[in-house]
CSV table of C-alpha atoms in Angstrom, one decimal:
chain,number,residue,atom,x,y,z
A,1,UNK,CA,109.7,6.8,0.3
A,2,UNK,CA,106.9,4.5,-0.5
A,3,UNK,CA,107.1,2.9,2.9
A,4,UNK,CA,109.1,0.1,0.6
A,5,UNK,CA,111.6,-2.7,2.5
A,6,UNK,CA,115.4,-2.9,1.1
A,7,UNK,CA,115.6,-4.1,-1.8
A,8,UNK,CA,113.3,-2.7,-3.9
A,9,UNK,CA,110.8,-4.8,-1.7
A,10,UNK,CA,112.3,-8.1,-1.9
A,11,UNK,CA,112.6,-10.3,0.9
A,12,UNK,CA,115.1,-12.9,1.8
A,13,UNK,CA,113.3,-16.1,1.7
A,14,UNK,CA,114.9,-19.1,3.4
A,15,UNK,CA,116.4,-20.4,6.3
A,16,UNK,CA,118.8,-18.3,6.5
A,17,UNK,CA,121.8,-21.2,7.2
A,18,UNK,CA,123.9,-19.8,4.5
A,19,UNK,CA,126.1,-16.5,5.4
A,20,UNK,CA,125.7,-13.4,3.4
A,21,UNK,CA,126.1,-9.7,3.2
A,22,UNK,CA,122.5,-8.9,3.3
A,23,UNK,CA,123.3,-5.0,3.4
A,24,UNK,CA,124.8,-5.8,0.3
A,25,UNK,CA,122.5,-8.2,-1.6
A,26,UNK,CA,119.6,-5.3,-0.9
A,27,UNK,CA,121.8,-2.9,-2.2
A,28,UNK,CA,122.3,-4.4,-5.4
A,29,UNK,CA,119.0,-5.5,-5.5
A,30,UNK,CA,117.4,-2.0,-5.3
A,31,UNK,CA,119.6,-0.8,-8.1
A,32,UNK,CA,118.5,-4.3,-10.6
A,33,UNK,CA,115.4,-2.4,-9.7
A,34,UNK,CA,115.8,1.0,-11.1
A,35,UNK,CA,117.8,-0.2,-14.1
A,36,UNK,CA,114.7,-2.3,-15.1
A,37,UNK,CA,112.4,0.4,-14.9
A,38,UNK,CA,114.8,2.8,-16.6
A,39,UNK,CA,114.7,-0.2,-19.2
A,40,UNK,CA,118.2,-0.6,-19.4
A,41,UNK,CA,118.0,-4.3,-19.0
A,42,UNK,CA,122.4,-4.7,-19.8
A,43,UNK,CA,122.7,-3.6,-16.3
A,44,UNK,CA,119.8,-5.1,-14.7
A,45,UNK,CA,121.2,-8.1,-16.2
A,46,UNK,CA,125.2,-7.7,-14.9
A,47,UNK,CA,123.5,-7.0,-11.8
A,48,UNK,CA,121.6,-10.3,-11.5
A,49,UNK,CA,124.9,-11.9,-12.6
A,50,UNK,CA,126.7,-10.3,-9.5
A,51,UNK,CA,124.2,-11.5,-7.3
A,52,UNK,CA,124.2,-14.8,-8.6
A,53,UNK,CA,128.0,-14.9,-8.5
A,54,UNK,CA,127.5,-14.0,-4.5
A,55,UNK,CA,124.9,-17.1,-4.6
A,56,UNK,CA,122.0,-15.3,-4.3
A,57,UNK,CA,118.5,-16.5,-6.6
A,58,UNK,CA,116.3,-13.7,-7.1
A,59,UNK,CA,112.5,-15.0,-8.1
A,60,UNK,CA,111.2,-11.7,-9.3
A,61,UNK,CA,107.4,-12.8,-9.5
A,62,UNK,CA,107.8,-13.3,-6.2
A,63,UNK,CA,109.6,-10.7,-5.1
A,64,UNK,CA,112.2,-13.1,-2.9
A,65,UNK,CA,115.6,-14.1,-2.9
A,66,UNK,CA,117.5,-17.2,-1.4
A,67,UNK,CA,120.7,-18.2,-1.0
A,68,UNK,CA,121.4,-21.5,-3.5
A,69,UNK,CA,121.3,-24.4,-1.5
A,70,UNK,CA,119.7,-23.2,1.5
A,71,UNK,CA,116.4,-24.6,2.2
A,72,UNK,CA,112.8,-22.2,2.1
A,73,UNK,CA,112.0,-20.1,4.9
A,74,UNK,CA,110.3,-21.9,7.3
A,75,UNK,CA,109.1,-24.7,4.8
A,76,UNK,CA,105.5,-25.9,4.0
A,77,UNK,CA,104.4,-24.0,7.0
A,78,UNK,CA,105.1,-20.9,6.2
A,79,UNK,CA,103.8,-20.9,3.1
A,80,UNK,CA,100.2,-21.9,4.4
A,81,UNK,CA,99.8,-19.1,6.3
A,82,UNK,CA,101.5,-16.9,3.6
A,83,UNK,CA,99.3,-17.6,0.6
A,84,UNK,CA,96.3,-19.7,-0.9
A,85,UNK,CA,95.2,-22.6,0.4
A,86,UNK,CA,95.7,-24.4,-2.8
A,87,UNK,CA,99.8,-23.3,-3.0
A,88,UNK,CA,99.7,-24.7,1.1
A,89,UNK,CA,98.3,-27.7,-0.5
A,90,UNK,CA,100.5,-28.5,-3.2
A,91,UNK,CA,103.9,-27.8,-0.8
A,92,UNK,CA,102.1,-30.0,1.4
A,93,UNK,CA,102.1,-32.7,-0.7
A,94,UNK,CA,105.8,-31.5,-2.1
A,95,UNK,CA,107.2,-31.9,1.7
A,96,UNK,CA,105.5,-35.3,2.1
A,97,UNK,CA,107.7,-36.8,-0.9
C-alpha cells in the first residue's frame, strides 16, 4: 500500500514523443526498487541495464525517468511551478541559450 504511484514512485518525465511500454518500464522499475533495499545491488544493477537497453534514463534523486532523446516534460515551465524558484531560474536561463 503506501498510497505509492507505479514504479516505486517514479514518474515519467518528458514529453512523452518517444513510444514505450510504460506498464512495463514501472514494472521493472518497482522491482530495481526492492532489490536496492534488499541490497542486492547485482540485480538492481541488471535491472537498470534492461531499462536502459529499452531507452529508458532513470534519475533516482529525482525519482523520474525519460525516454533518451525525448525532450523534459513540459520544459522550463513546468519546472517553475514544480520546484524552487532558484532551479525555475537556472532552466530559465538554460532554455534561453
Amino acid at each position: 500500500g503506501g498510497g505509492m504511484g507505479g514504479g516505486g514512485g517514479y514518474r515519467r518525465d518528458d514529453d512523452r514523443s518517444i513510444p514505450v511500454d510504460e506498464a512495463r518500464v514501472n514494472d521493472l522499475l518497482q522491482q530495481r526498487l526492492q532489490a536496492k533495499m534488499s541490497r542486492d545491488f547485482p540485480t538492481a544493477d541488471a535491472l537498470r541495464d534492461s531499462l536502459r537497453s529499452m531507452g529508458v534514463e532513470v534519475f533516482d534523486q529525482e525519482k523520474v525517468w525519460r525516454m533518451r532523446g525525448a525532450q523534459p516534460a513540459g520544459a522550463a515551465f513546468a519546472v517553475c511551478s514544480l520546484h524552487s524558484p532558484e532551479r525555475c531560474a537556472a532552466a530559465k536561463r538554460m532554455h534561453a541559450l
